[in-house]
DNA sequence: CAAACCTTGACACACCTTTGGTAAGGTTTG
DNA sequence: CAAACCTTACCAAAGGTGTGTCAAGGTTTG
């Protein structure tokens, strides 16, 4: 059987033991534990650790980025909130494709409009 | 017409002018420009700025988080890479629901297995 | 049982992010 | 035309992230 301790896993994956604990701490890769609480790295975890490094290097990401992507995937409410904001790209009404999306947008705007926007000063508009 | 300059927009939204520029810099909200290059904040941008603040406050996010979510949405390759990694959760084969997903997993593993994992030492497996 | 592991927690440092200034220079407008 | 804007480009401080190291204590194993 191939079950490695944290130091062994560190050597084969290129991460430091410290980082292996950190990666677990931020929720990315949780190694199962032995009865005494030792982390046990099996092939699955090792594979994951290697591909994680690839992902970070090739895409120039940080661990925090991947951790956030994981949160987005796990927390429905969070993903919904972020997606809702991102989907409402700031286009002028003319540019907006009419239809369901527009209605939904308007409803959202109405819902969120708590403080009115008093028009203040005028300016040459491009 | 209601088109505000950056300082006016800052006042009505609660952001500082500095942050409005920063928010634009990281790609979250780009205000259109006047012919002289002045940023022009219309109702759409103001709304977006307010909801952005709500999103951050209510979810405890940082601007970087939202910026990353935006990258995920815009860059197909990035999203694909991150999703692929996240979808490969570290389950043991026994736990894996057999079927298409498993086959795809195995193919991916094969694809990514460049460096073999030489089993080193044994350990009590839980 | 002692050496060589493992665990968590703390201190520490380098770097990046977030945010505020301030300066040099163009624009708008009373 | 001068005051009050705007722009970009820097310097800087506060806080977060990534990483190392060390300490105190439990575990495995020759």
mmCIF file of C-alpha atoms (C1' of nucleotides) in Angstrom:
data_model
loop_
_atom_site.group_PDB
_atom_site.id
_atom_site.type_symbol
_atom_site.label_atom_id
_atom_site.label_comp_id
_atom_site.label_asym_id
_atom_site.label_seq_id
_atom_site.Cartn_x
_atom_site.Cartn_y
_atom_site.Cartn_z
ATOM 1 C CA UNK A 1 0.000 0.000 0.000
ATOM 2 C CA UNK A 2 1.173 3.477 -0.751
ATOM 3 C CA UNK A 3 0.291 5.815 2.070
ATOM 4 C CA UNK A 4 2.789 8.547 2.692
ATOM 5 C CA UNK A 5 3.351 10.722 5.724
ATOM 6 C CA UNK A 6 3.402 14.448 5.327
ATOM 7 C CA UNK A 7 7.142 14.724 4.893
ATOM 8 C CA UNK A 8 7.202 12.000 2.302
ATOM 9 C CA UNK A 9 4.307 13.559 0.474
ATOM 10 C CA UNK A 10 6.114 16.864 0.583
ATOM 11 C CA UNK A 11 9.161 15.363 -1.064
ATOM 12 C CA UNK A 12 7.308 13.674 -3.879
ATOM 13 C CA UNK A 13 5.075 16.626 -4.632
ATOM 14 C CA UNK A 14 7.486 19.495 -4.252
ATOM 15 C CA UNK A 15 5.404 21.274 -1.649
ATOM 16 C CA UNK A 16 6.841 21.847 1.788
ATOM 17 C CA UNK A 17 5.197 20.100 4.735
ATOM 18 C CA UNK A 18 4.255 23.524 5.962
ATOM 19 C CA UNK A 19 2.399 24.239 2.740
ATOM 20 C CA UNK A 20 0.686 20.879 2.799
ATOM 21 C CA UNK A 21 -0.833 21.860 6.147
ATOM 22 C CA UNK A 22 -1.651 25.295 4.797
ATOM 23 C CA UNK A 23 -3.335 23.868 1.724
ATOM 24 C CA UNK A 24 -5.438 21.726 3.997
ATOM 25 C CA UNK A 25 -6.189 24.658 6.266
ATOM 26 C CA UNK A 26 -7.665 26.707 3.452
ATOM 27 C CA UNK A 27 -9.816 23.765 2.460
ATOM 28 C CA UNK A 28 -8.174 22.726 -0.777
ATOM 29 C CA UNK A 29 -6.853 19.276 0.006
ATOM 30 C CA UNK A 30 -7.730 17.526 3.228
ATOM 31 C CA UNK A 31 -5.656 14.451 3.810
ATOM 32 C CA UNK A 32 -7.339 11.667 5.768
ATOM 33 C CA UNK A 33 -5.868 10.979 9.169
ATOM 34 C CA UNK A 34 -4.509 7.933 10.867
ATOM 35 C CA UNK A 35 -6.000 6.909 14.196
ATOM 36 C CA UNK A 36 -3.343 9.002 15.909
ATOM 37 C CA UNK A 37 -4.137 12.054 13.842
ATOM 38 C CA UNK A 38 -1.281 11.784 11.364
ATOM 39 C CA UNK A 39 -2.079 12.972 7.869
ATOM 40 C CA UNK A 40 -2.065 10.178 5.314
ATOM 41 C CA UNK A 41 -1.387 11.010 1.696
ATOM 42 C CA UNK A 42 -2.609 8.428 -0.765
ATOM 43 C CA UNK A 43 -2.289 8.482 -4.553
ATOM 44 C CA UNK A 44 -5.395 10.634 -4.860
ATOM 45 C CA UNK A 45 -4.005 13.350 -2.633
ATOM 46 C CA UNK A 46 -0.585 13.218 -4.230
ATOM 47 C CA UNK A 47 -2.106 13.529 -7.656
ATOM 48 C CA UNK A 48 -4.180 16.416 -6.501
ATOM 49 C CA UNK A 49 -1.204 18.167 -5.001
ATOM 50 C CA UNK A 50 0.744 17.877 -8.231
ATOM 51 C CA UNK A 51 -2.074 19.078 -10.421
ATOM 52 C CA UNK A 52 -2.673 21.913 -8.002
ATOM 53 C CA UNK A 53 0.862 23.110 -8.500
ATOM 54 C CA UNK A 54 0.421 22.860 -12.253
ATOM 55 C CA UNK A 55 -2.770 24.839 -12.083
ATOM 56 C CA UNK A 56 -1.166 27.621 -10.066
ATOM 57 C CA UNK A 57 1.951 27.800 -12.188
ATOM 58 C CA UNK A 58 0.293 27.591 -15.577
ATOM 59 C CA UNK A 59 -2.441 30.058 -14.776
ATOM 60 C CA UNK A 60 -0.559 32.351 -12.468
ATOM 61 C CA UNK A 61 -3.075 31.859 -9.685
ATOM 62 C CA UNK A 62 -2.655 31.932 -5.937
ATOM 63 C CA UNK A 63 -3.936 29.420 -3.468
ATOM 64 C CA UNK A 64 -6.463 31.987 -2.337
ATOM 65 C CA UNK A 65 -7.884 32.159 -5.834
ATOM 66 C CA UNK A 66 -8.487 28.447 -5.990
ATOM 67 C CA UNK A 67 -9.861 28.475 -2.472
ATOM 68 C CA UNK A 68 -12.331 31.145 -3.491
ATOM 69 C CA UNK A 69 -13.354 29.196 -6.575
ATOM 70 C CA UNK A 70 -14.016 26.285 -4.254
ATOM 71 C CA UNK A 71 -16.181 28.443 -2.025
ATOM 72 C CA UNK A 72 -18.079 29.582 -5.094
ATOM 73 C CA UNK A 73 -18.712 25.991 -5.998
ATOM 74 C CA UNK A 74 -19.739 24.899 -2.530
ATOM 75 C CA UNK A 75 -21.742 27.835 -1.233
ATOM 76 C CA UNK A 76 -24.793 28.235 -3.391
ATOM 77 C CA UNK A 77 -25.809 31.526 -1.855
ATOM 78 C CA UNK A 78 -22.403 33.014 -2.409
ATOM 79 C CA UNK A 79 -22.220 31.865 -5.996
ATOM 80 C CA UNK A 80 -25.694 33.221 -6.597
ATOM 81 C CA UNK A 81 -24.839 36.600 -5.175
ATOM 82 C CA UNK A 82 -21.594 36.930 -7.100
ATOM 83 C CA UNK A 83 -23.119 35.656 -10.325
ATOM 84 C CA UNK A 84 -26.017 38.036 -9.981
ATOM 85 C CA UNK A 85 -23.659 40.949 -9.648
ATOM 86 C CA UNK A 86 -21.450 39.849 -12.501
ATOM 87 C CA UNK A 87 -24.334 39.178 -14.825
ATOM 88 C CA UNK A 88 -25.577 42.722 -14.435
ATOM 89 C CA UNK A 89 -22.952 44.207 -16.671
ATOM 90 C CA UNK A 90 -23.253 47.947 -16.983
ATOM 91 C CA UNK A 91 -24.819 48.312 -20.395
ATOM 92 C CA UNK A 92 -27.129 51.068 -21.499
ATOM 93 C CA UNK A 93 -30.755 50.056 -22.066
ATOM 94 C CA UNK A 94 -30.252 50.427 -25.827
ATOM 95 C CA UNK A 95 -27.550 47.807 -25.734
ATOM 96 C CA UNK A 96 -29.513 45.422 -23.574
ATOM 97 C CA UNK A 97 -31.127 42.498 -25.355
ATOM 98 C CA UNK A 98 -34.765 42.852 -24.423
ATOM 99 C CA UNK A 99 -36.611 39.952 -22.876
ATOM 100 C CA UNK A 100 -36.572 37.968 -19.697
ATOM 101 C CA UNK A 101 -33.166 39.154 -18.680
ATOM 102 C CA UNK A 102 -34.129 42.783 -18.881
ATOM 103 C CA UNK A 103 -37.260 42.258 -16.793
ATOM 104 C CA UNK A 104 -35.262 40.403 -14.223
ATOM 105 C CA UNK A 105 -32.709 43.171 -14.182
ATOM 106 C CA UNK A 106 -35.354 45.783 -13.592
ATOM 107 C CA UNK A 107 -36.849 43.802 -10.779
ATOM 108 C CA UNK A 108 -33.448 43.426 -9.195
ATOM 109 C CA UNK A 109 -32.802 47.124 -9.535
ATOM 110 C CA UNK A 110 -36.123 47.926 -7.948
ATOM 111 C CA UNK A 111 -35.378 45.500 -5.163
ATOM 112 C CA UNK A 112 -31.990 46.993 -4.478
ATOM 113 C CA UNK A 113 -32.897 50.629 -4.901
ATOM 114 C CA UNK A 114 -33.043 51.725 -1.304
ATOM 115 C CA UNK A 115 -31.267 55.055 -1.572
ATOM 116 C CA UNK A 116 -32.409 57.130 -4.523
ATOM 117 C CA UNK A 117 -29.810 58.781 -6.745
ATOM 118 C CA UNK A 118 -30.418 62.522 -6.831
ATOM 119 C CA UNK A 119 -28.966 63.803 -10.108
ATOM 120 C CA UNK A 120 -26.516 66.505 -9.158
ATOM 121 C CA UNK A 121 -24.585 68.219 -11.876
ATOM 122 C CA UNK A 122 -24.540 68.018 -15.630
ATOM 123 C CA UNK A 123 -21.583 67.166 -17.816
ATOM 124 C CA UNK A 124 -20.775 66.748 -21.460
ATOM 125 C CA UNK A 125 -21.671 63.130 -22.124
ATOM 126 C CA UNK A 126 -18.764 62.066 -24.373
ATOM 127 C CA UNK B 1 -29.199 64.045 -17.786
ATOM 128 C CA UNK B 2 -27.515 62.488 -14.785
ATOM 129 C CA UNK B 3 -23.856 61.986 -15.522
ATOM 130 C CA UNK B 4 -21.586 62.412 -12.565
ATOM 131 C CA UNK B 5 -17.876 63.049 -12.367
ATOM 132 C CA UNK B 6 -15.710 60.790 -10.310
ATOM 133 C CA UNK B 7 -15.879 62.897 -7.178
ATOM 134 C CA UNK B 8 -19.633 63.177 -7.361
ATOM 135 C CA UNK B 9 -19.972 59.492 -7.978
ATOM 136 C CA UNK B 10 -17.712 58.878 -5.016
ATOM 137 C CA UNK B 11 -19.949 60.925 -2.764
ATOM 138 C CA UNK B 12 -23.190 59.253 -3.758
ATOM 139 C CA UNK B 13 -21.794 55.740 -3.646
ATOM 140 C CA UNK B 14 -19.627 55.926 -0.580
ATOM 141 C CA UNK B 15 -16.499 54.840 -2.366
ATOM 142 C CA UNK B 16 -13.517 57.168 -2.483
ATOM 143 C CA UNK B 17 -12.464 58.533 -5.867
ATOM 144 C CA UNK B 18 -9.277 56.605 -5.391
ATOM 145 C CA UNK B 19 -11.208 53.375 -5.051
ATOM 146 C CA UNK B 20 -13.375 54.140 -8.049
ATOM 147 C CA UNK B 21 -10.228 54.266 -10.135
ATOM 148 C CA UNK B 22 -8.964 51.113 -8.477
ATOM 149 C CA UNK B 23 -12.215 49.295 -9.110
ATOM 150 C CA UNK B 24 -11.899 50.244 -12.731
ATOM 151 C CA UNK B 25 -8.262 49.214 -12.828
ATOM 152 C CA UNK B 26 -9.031 45.684 -11.676
ATOM 153 C CA UNK B 27 -11.709 45.413 -14.318
ATOM 154 C CA UNK B 28 -14.832 45.485 -12.190
ATOM 155 C CA UNK B 29 -16.529 48.691 -13.284
ATOM 156 C CA UNK B 30 -15.233 50.686 -16.201
ATOM 157 C CA UNK B 31 -16.812 54.089 -16.441
ATOM 158 C CA UNK B 32 -17.167 55.491 -19.937
ATOM 159 C CA UNK B 33 -15.064 58.558 -20.680
ATOM 160 C CA UNK B 34 -15.817 62.012 -21.880
ATOM 161 C CA UNK B 35 -13.997 63.273 -24.958
ATOM 162 C CA UNK B 36 -11.325 64.694 -22.675
ATOM 163 C CA UNK B 37 -10.859 61.416 -20.870
ATOM 164 C CA UNK B 38 -12.921 62.210 -17.771
ATOM 165 C CA UNK B 39 -14.752 59.277 -16.272
ATOM 166 C CA UNK B 40 -18.516 59.595 -16.538
ATOM 167 C CA UNK B 41 -20.699 57.773 -14.046
ATOM 168 C CA UNK B 42 -24.247 57.204 -15.208
ATOM 169 C CA UNK B 43 -27.067 55.507 -13.291
ATOM 170 C CA UNK B 44 -25.872 52.103 -14.412
ATOM 171 C CA UNK B 45 -22.418 52.579 -12.958
ATOM 172 C CA UNK B 46 -23.727 54.130 -9.767
ATOM 173 C CA UNK B 47 -26.087 51.241 -9.266
ATOM 174 C CA UNK B 48 -23.308 48.821 -9.874
ATOM 175 C CA UNK B 49 -21.054 50.557 -7.416
ATOM 176 C CA UNK B 50 -23.696 50.403 -4.708
ATOM 177 C CA UNK B 51 -24.544 46.765 -5.263
ATOM 178 C CA UNK B 52 -20.851 45.987 -5.354
ATOM 179 C CA UNK B 53 -20.461 47.434 -1.892
ATOM 180 C CA UNK B 54 -23.441 45.410 -0.710
ATOM 181 C CA UNK B 55 -21.989 42.265 -2.173
ATOM 182 C CA UNK B 56 -18.665 42.774 -0.446
ATOM 183 C CA UNK B 57 -20.178 43.687 2.898
ATOM 184 C CA UNK B 58 -22.841 41.016 3.020
ATOM 185 C CA UNK B 59 -20.574 38.220 1.879
ATOM 186 C CA UNK B 60 -17.349 39.362 3.450
ATOM 187 C CA UNK B 61 -15.560 39.370 0.113
ATOM 188 C CA UNK B 62 -12.714 41.468 -1.159
ATOM 189 C CA UNK B 63 -12.504 43.251 -4.468
ATOM 190 C CA UNK B 64 -9.926 40.716 -5.535
ATOM 191 C CA UNK B 65 -12.412 37.926 -4.994
ATOM 192 C CA UNK B 66 -14.975 39.507 -7.261
ATOM 193 C CA UNK B 67 -12.303 40.336 -9.786
ATOM 194 C CA UNK B 68 -11.269 36.713 -9.836
ATOM 195 C CA UNK B 69 -14.845 35.565 -10.243
ATOM 196 C CA UNK B 70 -15.041 37.898 -13.210
ATOM 197 C CA UNK B 71 -11.909 36.376 -14.710
ATOM 198 C CA UNK B 72 -13.430 32.954 -14.221
ATOM 199 C CA UNK B 73 -16.467 34.067 -16.113
ATOM 200 C CA UNK B 74 -14.607 35.739 -18.939
ATOM 201 C CA UNK B 75 -11.662 33.438 -19.510
ATOM 202 C CA UNK B 76 -12.973 30.111 -20.678
ATOM 203 C CA UNK B 77 -9.622 28.395 -20.456
ATOM 204 C CA UNK B 78 -9.098 29.551 -16.902
ATOM 205 C CA UNK B 79 -12.547 28.492 -15.800
ATOM 206 C CA UNK B 80 -12.058 25.136 -17.464
ATOM 207 C CA UNK B 81 -8.747 24.558 -15.744
ATOM 208 C CA UNK B 82 -10.015 25.553 -12.307
ATOM 209 C CA UNK B 83 -13.245 23.618 -12.690
ATOM 210 C CA UNK B 84 -11.386 20.565 -13.822
ATOM 211 C CA UNK B 85 -9.228 20.667 -10.736
ATOM 212 C CA UNK B 86 -12.110 21.305 -8.402
ATOM 213 C CA UNK B 87 -14.264 18.606 -9.888
ATOM 214 C CA UNK B 88 -11.613 16.021 -9.219
ATOM 215 C CA UNK B 89 -12.328 15.797 -5.540
ATOM 216 C CA UNK B 90 -10.079 13.343 -3.783
ATOM 217 C CA UNK B 91 -12.372 10.355 -3.266
ATOM 218 C CA UNK B 92 -11.292 6.748 -3.071
ATOM 219 C CA UNK B 93 -12.410 4.548 -5.948
ATOM 220 C CA UNK B 94 -14.831 2.753 -3.610
ATOM 221 C CA UNK B 95 -16.538 6.032 -2.907
ATOM 222 C CA UNK B 96 -16.621 7.095 -6.519
ATOM 223 C CA UNK B 97 -19.947 6.696 -8.305
ATOM 224 C CA UNK B 98 -18.994 4.528 -11.260
ATOM 225 C CA UNK B 99 -19.862 5.642 -14.758
ATOM 226 C CA UNK B 100 -18.906 8.383 -17.123
ATOM 227 C CA UNK B 101 -17.382 10.514 -14.451
ATOM 228 C CA UNK B 102 -15.019 7.776 -13.358
ATOM 229 C CA UNK B 103 -13.873 7.108 -16.890
ATOM 230 C CA UNK B 104 -13.270 10.750 -17.457
ATOM 231 C CA UNK B 105 -11.346 10.956 -14.222
ATOM 232 C CA UNK B 106 -9.136 8.068 -15.186
ATOM 233 C CA UNK B 107 -8.429 9.598 -18.548
ATOM 234 C CA UNK B 108 -7.530 12.869 -16.905
ATOM 235 C CA UNK B 109 -5.262 11.115 -14.473
ATOM 236 C CA UNK B 110 -3.555 9.296 -17.278
ATOM 237 C CA UNK B 111 -3.178 12.551 -19.139
ATOM 238 C CA UNK B 112 -1.629 14.304 -16.176
ATOM 239 C CA UNK B 113 0.536 11.447 -14.931
ATOM 240 C CA UNK B 114 3.915 12.598 -16.152
ATOM 241 C CA UNK B 115 5.957 11.837 -13.043
ATOM 242 C CA UNK B 116 5.204 8.429 -11.543
ATOM 243 C CA UNK B 117 4.605 8.137 -7.809
ATOM 244 C CA UNK B 118 7.060 5.628 -6.367
ATOM 245 C CA UNK B 119 5.532 4.175 -3.178
ATOM 246 C CA UNK B 120 8.032 4.814 -0.438
ATOM 247 C CA UNK B 121 7.138 3.745 3.042
ATOM 248 C CA UNK B 122 4.195 2.024 4.645
ATOM 249 C CA UNK B 123 1.998 3.362 7.385
ATOM 250 C CA UNK B 124 -0.997 2.320 9.383
ATOM 251 C CA UNK B 125 -3.906 3.363 7.200
ATOM 252 C CA UNK B 126 -6.340 4.758 9.757
ATOM 253 C "C1'" DC C 1 13.262 3.210 25.316
ATOM 254 C "C1'" DA C 2 15.331 6.503 22.241
ATOM 255 C "C1'" DA C 3 15.517 8.333 17.628
ATOM 256 C "C1'" DA C 4 12.810 9.952 14.280
ATOM 257 C "C1'" DC C 5 8.575 10.884 13.207
ATOM 258 C "C1'" DC C 6 3.953 13.484 13.661
ATOM 259 C "C1'" DT C 7 0.640 17.412 15.621
ATOM 260 C "C1'" DT C 8 -0.762 22.151 16.713
ATOM 261 C "C1'" DG C 9 0.452 26.857 17.775
ATOM 262 C "C1'" DA C 10 3.331 30.926 17.709
ATOM 263 C "C1'" DC C 11 6.685 34.290 15.935
ATOM 264 C "C1'" DA C 12 8.627 36.178 11.782
ATOM 265 C "C1'" DC C 13 9.569 37.895 7.288
ATOM 266 C "C1'" DA C 14 8.860 39.058 2.298
ATOM 267 C "C1'" DC C 15 5.668 40.193 -0.815
ATOM 268 C "C1'" DC C 16 1.186 41.625 -2.627
ATOM 269 C "C1'" DT C 17 -3.275 44.108 -2.018
ATOM 270 C "C1'" DT C 18 -5.854 47.846 -0.617
ATOM 271 C "C1'" DT C 19 -6.131 52.535 0.272
ATOM 272 C "C1'" DG C 20 -4.597 57.277 0.918
ATOM 273 C "C1'" DG C 21 -1.733 61.104 -0.437
ATOM 274 C "C1'" DT C 22 0.554 64.306 -3.540
ATOM 275 C "C1'" DA C 23 2.560 66.130 -7.753
ATOM 276 C "C1'" DA C 24 2.587 67.597 -12.693
ATOM 277 C "C1'" DG C 25 -0.266 68.608 -16.145
ATOM 278 C "C1'" DG C 26 -4.821 68.996 -19.115
ATOM 279 C "C1'" DT C 27 -10.179 70.684 -18.979
ATOM 280 C "C1'" DT C 28 -14.372 73.193 -17.721
ATOM 281 C "C1'" DT C 29 -16.608 76.921 -16.500
ATOM 282 C "C1'" DG C 30 -18.005 81.132 -13.786
ATOM 283 C "C1'" DC D 1 -8.183 83.497 -17.061
ATOM 284 C "C1'" DA D 2 -8.377 81.490 -12.592
ATOM 285 C "C1'" DA D 3 -10.617 78.265 -9.565
ATOM 286 C "C1'" DA D 4 -12.009 73.896 -9.354
ATOM 287 C "C1'" DC D 5 -12.137 70.075 -11.603
ATOM 288 C "C1'" DC D 6 -10.064 65.834 -14.026
ATOM 289 C "C1'" DT D 7 -5.987 62.564 -15.481
ATOM 290 C "C1'" DT D 8 -1.952 59.529 -14.677
ATOM 291 C "C1'" DA D 9 2.031 58.250 -11.963
ATOM 292 C "C1'" DC D 10 4.376 57.817 -8.067
ATOM 293 C "C1'" DC D 11 5.397 57.056 -2.588
ATOM 294 C "C1'" DA D 12 3.621 54.980 1.516
ATOM 295 C "C1'" DA D 13 1.187 52.724 5.266
ATOM 296 C "C1'" DA D 14 -1.896 49.023 6.956
ATOM 297 C "C1'" DG D 15 -3.345 44.482 6.450
ATOM 298 C "C1'" DG D 16 -3.407 39.814 4.211
ATOM 299 C "C1'" DT D 17 -0.923 35.760 2.012
ATOM 300 C "C1'" DG D 18 2.646 32.496 1.501
ATOM 301 C "C1'" DT D 19 6.348 30.355 3.720
ATOM 302 C "C1'" DG D 20 10.002 29.091 7.196
ATOM 303 C "C1'" DT D 21 11.242 27.848 11.707
ATOM 304 C "C1'" DC D 22 10.915 26.628 16.356
ATOM 305 C "C1'" DA D 23 8.691 24.720 20.716
ATOM 306 C "C1'" DA D 24 5.999 21.460 23.484
ATOM 307 C "C1'" DG D 25 4.045 17.284 23.355
ATOM 308 C "C1'" DG D 26 2.152 12.640 21.384
ATOM 309 C "C1'" DT D 27 3.417 8.224 18.150
ATOM 310 C "C1'" DT D 28 6.025 4.691 15.721
ATOM 311 C "C1'" DT D 29 9.471 1.730 15.377
ATOM 312 C "C1'" DG D 30 14.308 -0.204 15.284
#
